[in-house]
mmCIF file of C-alpha atoms in Angstrom:
data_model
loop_
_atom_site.group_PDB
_atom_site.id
_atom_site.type_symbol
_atom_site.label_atom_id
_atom_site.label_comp_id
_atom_site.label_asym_id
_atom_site.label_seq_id
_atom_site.Cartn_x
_atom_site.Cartn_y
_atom_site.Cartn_z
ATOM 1 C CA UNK A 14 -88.676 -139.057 84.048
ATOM 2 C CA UNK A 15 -88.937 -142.876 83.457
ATOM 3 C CA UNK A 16 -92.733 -142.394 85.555
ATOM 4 C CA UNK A 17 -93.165 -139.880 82.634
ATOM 5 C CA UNK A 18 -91.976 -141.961 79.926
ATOM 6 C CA UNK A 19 -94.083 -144.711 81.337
ATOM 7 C CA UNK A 20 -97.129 -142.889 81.552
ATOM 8 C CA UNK A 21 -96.682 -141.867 77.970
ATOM 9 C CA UNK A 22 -96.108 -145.430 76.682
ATOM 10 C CA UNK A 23 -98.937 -146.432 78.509
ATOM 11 C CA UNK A 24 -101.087 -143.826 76.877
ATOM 12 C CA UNK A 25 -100.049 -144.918 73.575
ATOM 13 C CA UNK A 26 -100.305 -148.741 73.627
ATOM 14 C CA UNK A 27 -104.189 -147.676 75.526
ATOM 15 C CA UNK A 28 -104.660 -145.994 72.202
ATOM 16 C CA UNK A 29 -103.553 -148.322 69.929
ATOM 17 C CA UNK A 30 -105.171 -151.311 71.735
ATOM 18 C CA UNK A 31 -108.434 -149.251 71.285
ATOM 19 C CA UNK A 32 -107.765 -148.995 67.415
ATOM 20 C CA UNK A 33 -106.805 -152.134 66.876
ATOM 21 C CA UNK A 34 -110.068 -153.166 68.484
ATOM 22 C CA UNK A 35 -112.134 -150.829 66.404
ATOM 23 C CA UNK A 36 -110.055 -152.135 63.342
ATOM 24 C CA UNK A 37 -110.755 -155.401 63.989
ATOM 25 C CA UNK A 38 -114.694 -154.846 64.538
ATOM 26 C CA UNK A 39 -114.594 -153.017 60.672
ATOM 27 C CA UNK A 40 -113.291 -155.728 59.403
ATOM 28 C CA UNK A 41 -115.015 -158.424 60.620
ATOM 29 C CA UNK A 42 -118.101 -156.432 59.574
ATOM 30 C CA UNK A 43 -116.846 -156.037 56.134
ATOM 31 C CA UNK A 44 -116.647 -160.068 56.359
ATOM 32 C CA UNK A 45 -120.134 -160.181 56.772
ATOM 33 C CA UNK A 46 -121.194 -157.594 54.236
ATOM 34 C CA UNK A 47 -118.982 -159.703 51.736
ATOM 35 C CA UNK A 48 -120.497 -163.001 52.617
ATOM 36 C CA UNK A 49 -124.500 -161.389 51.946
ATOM 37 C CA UNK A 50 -122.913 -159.864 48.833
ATOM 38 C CA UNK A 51 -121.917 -163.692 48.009
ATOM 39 C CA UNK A 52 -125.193 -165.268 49.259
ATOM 40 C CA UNK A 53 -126.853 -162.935 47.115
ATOM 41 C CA UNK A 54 -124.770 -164.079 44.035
ATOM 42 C CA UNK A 55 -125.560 -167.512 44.364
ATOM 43 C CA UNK A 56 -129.095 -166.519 44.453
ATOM 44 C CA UNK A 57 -129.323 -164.930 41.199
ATOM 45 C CA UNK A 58 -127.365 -167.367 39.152
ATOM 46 C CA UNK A 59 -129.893 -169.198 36.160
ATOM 47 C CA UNK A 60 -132.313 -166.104 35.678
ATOM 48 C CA UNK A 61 -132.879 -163.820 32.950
ATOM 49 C CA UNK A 62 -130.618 -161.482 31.631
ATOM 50 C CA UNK A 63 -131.742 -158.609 33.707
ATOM 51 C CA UNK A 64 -131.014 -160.875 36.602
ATOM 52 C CA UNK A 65 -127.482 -161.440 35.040
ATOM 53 C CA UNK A 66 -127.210 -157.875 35.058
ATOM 54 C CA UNK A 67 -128.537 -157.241 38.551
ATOM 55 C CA UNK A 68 -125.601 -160.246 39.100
ATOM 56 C CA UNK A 69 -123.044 -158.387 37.514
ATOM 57 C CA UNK A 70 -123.618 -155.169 39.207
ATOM 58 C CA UNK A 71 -123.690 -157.595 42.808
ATOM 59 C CA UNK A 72 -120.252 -158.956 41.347
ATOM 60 C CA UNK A 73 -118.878 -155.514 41.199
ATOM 61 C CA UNK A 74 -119.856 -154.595 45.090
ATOM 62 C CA UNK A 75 -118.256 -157.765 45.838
ATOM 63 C CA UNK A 76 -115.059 -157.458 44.563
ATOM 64 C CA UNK A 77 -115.151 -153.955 45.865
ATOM 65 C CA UNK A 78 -116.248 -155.114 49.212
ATOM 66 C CA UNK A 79 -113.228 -157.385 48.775
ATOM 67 C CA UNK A 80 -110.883 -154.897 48.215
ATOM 68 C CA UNK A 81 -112.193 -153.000 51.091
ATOM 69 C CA UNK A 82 -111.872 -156.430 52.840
ATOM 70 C CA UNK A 83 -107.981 -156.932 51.720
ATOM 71 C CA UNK A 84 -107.223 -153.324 52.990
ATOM 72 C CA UNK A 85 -108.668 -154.092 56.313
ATOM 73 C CA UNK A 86 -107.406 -157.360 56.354
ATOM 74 C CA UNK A 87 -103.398 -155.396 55.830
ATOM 75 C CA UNK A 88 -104.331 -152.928 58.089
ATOM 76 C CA UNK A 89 -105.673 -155.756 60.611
ATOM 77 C CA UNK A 90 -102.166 -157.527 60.119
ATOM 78 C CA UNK A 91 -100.422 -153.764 60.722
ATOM 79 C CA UNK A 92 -102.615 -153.238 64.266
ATOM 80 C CA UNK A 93 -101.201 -156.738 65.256
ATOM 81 C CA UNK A 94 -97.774 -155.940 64.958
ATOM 82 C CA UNK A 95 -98.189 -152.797 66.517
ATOM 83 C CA UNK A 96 -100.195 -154.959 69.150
ATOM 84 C CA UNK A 97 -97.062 -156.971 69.307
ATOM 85 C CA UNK A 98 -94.669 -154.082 69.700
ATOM 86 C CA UNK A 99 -97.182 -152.800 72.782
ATOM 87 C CA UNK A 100 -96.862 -155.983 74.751
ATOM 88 C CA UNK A 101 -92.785 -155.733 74.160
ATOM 89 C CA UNK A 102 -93.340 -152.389 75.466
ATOM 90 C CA UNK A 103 -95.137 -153.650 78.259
ATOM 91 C CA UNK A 104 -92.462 -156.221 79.264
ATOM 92 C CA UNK A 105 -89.622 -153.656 78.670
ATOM 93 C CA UNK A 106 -91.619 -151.522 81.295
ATOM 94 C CA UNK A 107 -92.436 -154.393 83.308
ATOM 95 C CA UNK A 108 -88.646 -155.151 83.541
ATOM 96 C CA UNK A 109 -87.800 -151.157 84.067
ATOM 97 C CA UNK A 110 -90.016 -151.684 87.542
ATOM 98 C CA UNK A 111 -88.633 -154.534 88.803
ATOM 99 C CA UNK A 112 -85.139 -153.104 88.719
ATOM 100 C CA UNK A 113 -86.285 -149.685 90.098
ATOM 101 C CA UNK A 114 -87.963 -151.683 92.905
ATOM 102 C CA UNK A 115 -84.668 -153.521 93.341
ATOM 103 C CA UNK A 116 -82.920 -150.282 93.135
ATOM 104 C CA UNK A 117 -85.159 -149.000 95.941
ATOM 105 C CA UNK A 118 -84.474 -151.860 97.552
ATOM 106 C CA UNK A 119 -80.991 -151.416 97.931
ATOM 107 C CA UNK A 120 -81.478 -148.195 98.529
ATOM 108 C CA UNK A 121 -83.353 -148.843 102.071
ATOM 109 C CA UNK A 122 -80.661 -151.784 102.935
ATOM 110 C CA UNK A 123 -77.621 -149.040 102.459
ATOM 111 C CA UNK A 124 -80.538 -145.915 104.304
ATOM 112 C CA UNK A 125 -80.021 -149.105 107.109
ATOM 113 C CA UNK A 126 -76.856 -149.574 107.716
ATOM 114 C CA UNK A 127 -75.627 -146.077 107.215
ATOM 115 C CA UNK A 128 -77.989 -145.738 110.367
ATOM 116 C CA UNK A 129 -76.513 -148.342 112.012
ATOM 117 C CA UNK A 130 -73.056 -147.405 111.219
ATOM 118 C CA UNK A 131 -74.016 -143.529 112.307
ATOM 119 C CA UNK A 132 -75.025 -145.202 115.585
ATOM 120 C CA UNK A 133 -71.771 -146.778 116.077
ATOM 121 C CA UNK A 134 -70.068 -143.825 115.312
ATOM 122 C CA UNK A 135 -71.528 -141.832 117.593
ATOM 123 C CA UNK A 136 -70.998 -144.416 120.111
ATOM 124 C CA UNK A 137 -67.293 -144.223 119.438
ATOM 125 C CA UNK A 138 -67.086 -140.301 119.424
ATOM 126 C CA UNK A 139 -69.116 -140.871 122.660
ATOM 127 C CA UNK A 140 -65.881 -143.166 124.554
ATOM 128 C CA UNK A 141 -63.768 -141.048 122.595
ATOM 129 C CA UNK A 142 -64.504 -138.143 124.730
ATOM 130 C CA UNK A 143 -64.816 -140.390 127.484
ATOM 131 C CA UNK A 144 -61.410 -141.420 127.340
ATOM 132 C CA UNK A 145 -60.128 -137.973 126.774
ATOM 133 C CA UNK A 146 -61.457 -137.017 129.684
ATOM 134 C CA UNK A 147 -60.095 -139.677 131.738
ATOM 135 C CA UNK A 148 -56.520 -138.697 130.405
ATOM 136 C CA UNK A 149 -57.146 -135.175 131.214
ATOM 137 C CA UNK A 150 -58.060 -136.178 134.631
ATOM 138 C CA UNK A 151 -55.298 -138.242 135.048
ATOM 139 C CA UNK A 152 -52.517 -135.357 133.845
ATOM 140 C CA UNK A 153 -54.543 -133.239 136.276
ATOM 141 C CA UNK A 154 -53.877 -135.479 138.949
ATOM 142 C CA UNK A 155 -50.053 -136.568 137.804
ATOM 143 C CA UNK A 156 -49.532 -132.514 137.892
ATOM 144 C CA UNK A 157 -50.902 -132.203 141.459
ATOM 145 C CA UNK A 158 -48.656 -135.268 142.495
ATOM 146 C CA UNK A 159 -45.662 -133.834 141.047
ATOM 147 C CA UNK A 160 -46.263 -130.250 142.780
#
């Protein structure tokens, strides 16, 4: 069950890793759409009126651009923490194996010596019927003494 679990954590912090990353790439290309936006801006300022209006319309992408930007930028922050959350995962799990390896661990040590203490008690059943016999031939032979 804990393999399961495991498996299914790993699937999900695979997944969000992978969003995160695709997060990240929209944003930073939002970045640069912003920044041409801005360079273009700069570009137009001192013409004509219908160069103030082309700059006006420009100023409007921007500042949508920007709230695009901001949203990305909060979702970026979001993916982090949840990037965060996946590595605490990951050390949770990390520290999950290590004590089922100790566990297993044990496990052969005890699989060990309950062979070795099997051994010894089979050795003792082993003189124990020895010695039973050796009393049984010595009542046999006190009988034929006494007769």
């Amino acid at each position: 069950q804990e393999q399961e679990q495991r498996s299914l954590l790993e699937a999900q912090i695979s997944s969000l890793s992978e969003t995160a990353a695709t997060k990240a790439t929209e944003y930073e290309e939002l970045q640069s759409q912003c920044a041409q936006l801005q360079e273009e801006l700069k570009s137009k300022e001192g013409v004509l009126s219908q160069e103030q209006n082309d700059r006006a319309s420009s100023e409007t992408q921007v500042n949508a651009m920007q709230e695009k930007l901001q949203a990305a930028a909060n979702k970026l922050k979001k993916y982090a923490q949840v990037q965060k959350l996946c590595e605490q995962l990951r050390d949770k799990l990390k520290s999950k194996d290590e004590a089922l390896s100790q566990e297993q661990n044990l496990r052969s040590a005890l699989e060990v010596q309950l062979a070795s203490l099997s051994e010894i008690a089979q050795g003792k059943a082993k003189e124990h019927e020895d010695l039973q016999a050796q009393c049984a031939q010595l009542q046999a032979e006190l009988k034929s003494k006494e007769g």
